Backbone as a chain_set.jsonl record, in Angstrom:
{"seq": "MFENNKFEIEVEGLKIAVNEHMFKEQQVYRLVFDDNRAPLVITSAKTWNGTIWTSIPQGRQKEAEFFGKEIRKHLKT", "coords": {"N": [[-11.474, 4.828, 20.225], [-13.017, 5.661, 17.244], [-16.003, 5.481, 15.446], [-16.596, 5.647, 12.016], [-17.963, 5.011, 9.567], [-20.448, 2.895, 8.167], [-21.088, 0.145, 6.114], [-22.169, -2.191, 3.578], [-20.832, -4.882, 1.744], [-20.813, -7.116, -1.043], [-19.34, -10.084, -1.953], [-18.651, -12.447, -4.248], [-21.149, -13.678, -3.679], [-21.141, -13.64, -0.92], [-22.154, -11.878, 1.868], [-21.003, -9.026, 3.575], [-20.735, -7.155, 6.436], [-19.396, -4.043, 7.055], [-17.572, -2.094, 9.251], [-16.145, 0.971, 9.711], [-13.423, 2.394, 11.418], [-11.517, 4.769, 13.374], [-8.458, 4.503, 14.92], [-6.1, 5.545, 17.039], [-5.093, 7.33, 15.045], [-5.08, 5.608, 12.887], [-6.738, 4.094, 10.258], [-9.085, 1.566, 10.459], [-10.842, -1.457, 9.628], [-13.637, -3.367, 10.473], [-14.842, -6.452, 9.744], [-17.762, -8.313, 9.35], [-18.977, -11.387, 8.652], [-21.515, -13.12, 6.729], [-21.427, -15.843, 6.732], [-20.823, -17.078, 9.074], [-18.109, -17.216, 9.783], [-15.303, -16.158, 11.787], [-15.229, -12.698, 12.821], [-13.266, -10.183, 11.124], [-10.578, -7.975, 11.432], [-9.053, -5.395, 9.718], [-6.402, -3.41, 8.243], [-4.773, -0.937, 6.22], [-1.367, -0.683, 5.211], [1.586, 1.131, 4.59], [4.404, 0.101, 2.816], [7.828, -0.471, 1.808], [7.427, -1.671, -0.548], [5.021, -0.807, -1.509], [1.478, -0.311, -0.852], [-0.143, -2.409, 1.471], [-2.63, -4.727, 2.684], [-3.426, -5.771, 5.935], [-4.127, -8.093, 8.587], [-5.51, -7.662, 11.889], [-5.336, -9.155, 14.907], [-2.253, -10.32, 13.371], [-2.251, -13.048, 10.992], [-4.332, -13.729, 9.371], [-3.723, -13.066, 6.769], [-4.135, -13.544, 3.952], [-6.925, -13.327, 3.672], [-7.194, -10.679, 4.537], [-5.837, -9.216, 2.525], [-7.404, -9.892, 0.255], [-10.107, -9.078, 0.947], [-9.597, -6.451, 1.661], [-8.916, -5.248, -0.774], [-11.409, -5.398, -1.997], [-12.883, -3.691, -0.349], [-11.565, -1.29, -0.877], [-12.287, -0.968, -3.581], [-15.051, -0.581, -3.256], [-15.083, 1.846, -1.813], [-14.103, 3.614, -3.691], [-16.156, 3.943, -5.442]], "CA": [[-11.757, 4.392, 18.874], [-14.16, 6.383, 16.715], [-16.632, 4.844, 14.298], [-16.82, 6.617, 10.951], [-18.827, 4.647, 8.466], [-20.915, 1.514, 8.091], [-21.607, -0.204, 4.801], [-22.176, -3.622, 3.296], [-20.364, -5.282, 0.426], [-21.075, -8.508, -1.385], [-18.228, -10.624, -2.718], [-18.892, -13.839, -4.633], [-22.335, -14.14, -2.977], [-20.943, -13.516, 0.527], [-22.449, -10.535, 2.37], [-20.064, -8.624, 4.618], [-20.99, -5.863, 7.067], [-18.105, -3.393, 7.292], [-17.568, -0.916, 10.128], [-14.884, 1.708, 9.603], [-13.063, 3.05, 12.676], [-10.209, 5.4, 13.51], [-7.835, 4.1, 16.17], [-4.755, 6.13, 17.111], [-4.792, 7.889, 13.726], [-5.009, 4.535, 11.896], [-8.052, 3.665, 9.806], [-9.239, 0.109, 10.497], [-12.147, -1.942, 9.202], [-14.074, -4.612, 11.104], [-15.707, -7.154, 8.813], [-18.592, -9.367, 9.914], [-19.395, -12.199, 7.513], [-22.789, -13.81, 6.922], [-21.246, -17.302, 6.684], [-20.463, -17.5, 10.435], [-16.676, -17.217, 10.109], [-14.956, -15.152, 12.791], [-15.018, -11.35, 12.282], [-11.897, -9.88, 10.706], [-10.195, -6.561, 11.513], [-7.953, -5.165, 8.786], [-5.953, -2.049, 7.992], [-3.762, -0.856, 5.165], [-0.066, -0.222, 5.693], [2.542, 1.452, 3.522], [5.698, -0.56, 2.927], [8.746, -0.082, 0.738], [6.931, -2.338, -1.75], [3.689, -0.299, -1.8], [0.475, -0.442, 0.209], [-0.673, -3.761, 1.661], [-3.663, -4.903, 3.701], [-3.001, -6.741, 6.938], [-5.128, -8.37, 9.623], [-5.169, -7.338, 13.275], [-3.911, -9.458, 14.894], [-1.793, -10.994, 12.159], [-2.587, -14.463, 10.899], [-5.336, -13.918, 8.332], [-3.198, -12.16, 5.751], [-4.764, -13.743, 2.638], [-8.256, -12.722, 3.74], [-7.02, -9.232, 4.642], [-5.496, -8.706, 1.188], [-8.542, -10.072, -0.644], [-11.231, -8.23, 1.314], [-9.134, -5.07, 1.621], [-9.06, -4.785, -2.164], [-12.844, -5.22, -2.239], [-13.281, -2.464, 0.361], [-11.021, -0.16, -1.644], [-13.163, -0.82, -4.759], [-16.315, -0.002, -2.794], [-14.877, 3.237, -1.41], [-13.845, 4.431, -4.872], [-17.404, 4.178, -6.197]], "C": [[-13.037, 5.077, 18.422], [-14.692, 5.677, 15.481], [-16.951, 5.904, 13.262], [-17.951, 6.23, 10.014], [-19.235, 3.184, 8.593], [-21.438, 1.283, 6.683], [-21.556, -1.711, 4.64], [-21.645, -3.845, 1.893], [-20.757, -6.737, 0.208], [-19.962, -8.972, -2.321], [-18.513, -12.097, -2.973], [-20.057, -14.443, -3.848], [-22.264, -14.057, -1.467], [-21.218, -12.073, 0.936], [-21.56, -10.241, 3.576], [-20.47, -7.244, 5.132], [-19.64, -5.273, 7.46], [-18.317, -2.165, 8.175], [-16.179, -0.298, 10.058], [-14.64, 2.454, 10.915], [-11.723, 3.764, 12.525], [-9.674, 5.014, 14.877], [-6.405, 4.595, 16.157], [-4.267, 6.578, 15.734], [-4.621, 6.831, 12.64], [-6.434, 4.119, 11.539], [-8.094, 2.141, 9.783], [-10.667, -0.242, 10.115], [-12.433, -3.263, 9.911], [-15.116, -5.235, 10.188], [-16.448, -8.269, 9.542], [-19.238, -10.092, 8.739], [-20.721, -12.896, 7.789], [-22.662, -15.332, 6.868], [-20.708, -17.864, 8.006], [-18.97, -17.655, 10.692], [-16.413, -16.092, 11.107], [-14.81, -13.777, 12.134], [-13.526, -11.113, 12.018], [-11.679, -8.378, 10.825], [-8.97, -6.381, 10.627], [-7.613, -3.685, 8.72], [-4.968, -2.073, 6.835], [-2.485, -0.272, 5.76], [0.833, 0.053, 4.496], [3.862, 0.761, 3.824], [6.589, -0.059, 1.802], [8.275, -0.644, -0.604], [5.53, -1.873, -2.137], [2.759, -0.489, -0.607], [-0.045, -1.87, 0.256], [-1.824, -3.696, 2.665], [-3.192, -5.981, 4.646], [-4.094, -6.926, 7.976], [-4.591, -7.987, 10.995], [-5.976, -8.282, 14.161], [-3.542, -10.187, 13.601], [-2.205, -12.46, 12.174], [-3.618, -14.756, 9.828], [-5.004, -13.027, 7.136], [-3.888, -12.311, 4.395], [-6.155, -13.123, 2.606], [-8.149, -11.198, 3.775], [-6.727, -8.621, 3.279], [-6.704, -8.756, 0.261], [-9.667, -9.095, -0.311], [-10.845, -6.759, 1.362], [-9.265, -4.481, 0.223], [-10.532, -4.544, -2.503], [-13.364, -3.965, -1.545], [-12.798, -1.24, -0.417], [-11.873, 0.097, -2.891], [-14.464, -0.137, -4.353], [-16.147, 1.49, -2.474], [-14.623, 4.161, -2.602], [-15.114, 4.739, -5.66], [-18.34, 5.095, -5.48]], "O": [[-14.034, 5.07, 19.144], [-13.932, 5.318, 14.581], [-17.516, 6.947, 13.592], [-18.809, 7.057, 9.705], [-18.465, 2.348, 9.066], [-22.145, 2.124, 6.128], [-20.974, -2.418, 5.463], [-21.962, -3.097, 0.969], [-20.998, -7.484, 1.157], [-19.681, -8.341, -3.34], [-18.606, -12.894, -2.04], [-19.974, -15.587, -3.4], [-23.243, -14.375, -0.792], [-20.592, -11.149, 0.417], [-21.385, -11.074, 4.465], [-20.541, -6.283, 4.365], [-18.837, -5.931, 8.122], [-19.145, -1.306, 7.872], [-15.173, -0.96, 10.313], [-15.554, 3.074, 11.457], [-10.907, 3.417, 11.671], [-10.363, 5.179, 15.885], [-5.586, 4.128, 15.365], [-3.159, 6.239, 15.317], [-4.072, 7.125, 11.578], [-7.239, 3.826, 12.423], [-7.244, 1.499, 9.165], [-11.582, 0.568, 10.258], [-11.59, -4.159, 9.949], [-16.143, -4.624, 9.893], [-15.843, -9.067, 10.259], [-19.952, -9.49, 7.937], [-21.027, -13.227, 8.935], [-23.667, -16.039, 6.947], [-20.202, -18.985, 8.051], [-18.592, -18.185, 11.737], [-17.226, -15.179, 11.245], [-14.321, -13.688, 11.008], [-12.658, -11.755, 12.609], [-12.51, -7.593, 10.368], [-7.981, -7.103, 10.754], [-8.414, -2.826, 9.087], [-4.4, -3.117, 6.514], [-2.527, 0.529, 6.693], [0.838, -0.694, 3.518], [4.372, 0.828, 4.942], [6.141, 0.698, 0.941], [8.673, -0.159, -1.663], [4.906, -2.479, -3.008], [3.201, -0.79, 0.502], [-0.348, -2.469, -0.776], [-1.963, -2.72, 3.402], [-2.625, -6.988, 4.221], [-4.892, -6.021, 8.216], [-3.382, -7.987, 11.231], [-7.205, -8.207, 14.16], [-4.412, -10.612, 12.841], [-2.471, -13.035, 13.229], [-3.77, -15.906, 9.415], [-5.861, -12.342, 6.578], [-4.196, -11.308, 3.75], [-6.525, -12.47, 1.63], [-8.924, -10.505, 3.117], [-7.318, -7.602, 2.921], [-6.997, -7.786, -0.438], [-10.131, -8.364, -1.186], [-11.693, -5.898, 1.126], [-9.683, -3.334, 0.068], [-10.861, -3.595, -3.215], [-14.201, -3.253, -2.101], [-13.541, -0.274, -0.592], [-12.152, 1.249, -3.224], [-14.924, 0.782, -5.031], [-16.999, 2.3, -2.84], [-14.899, 5.358, -2.528], [-15.146, 5.681, -6.452], [-19.424, 5.388, -5.984]]}, "num_chains": 1, "name": "protein.A"}
């Protein structure tokens, strides 16, 4: 696993440290929250219905979708 980028985003007053990694040709993001919730690892995946964000392991899909969109916004700026 190779680390590419580190940055911080703030969403609704919540600070999140984001570490970007490449793992087996898949870009993944590890999110560490300042509110003591468990870290979250997410990646984007292409489906027949478009691109989605998913958690690794699965189970935190709503958070993955929400924070994935925020990461995408940050990367576009």
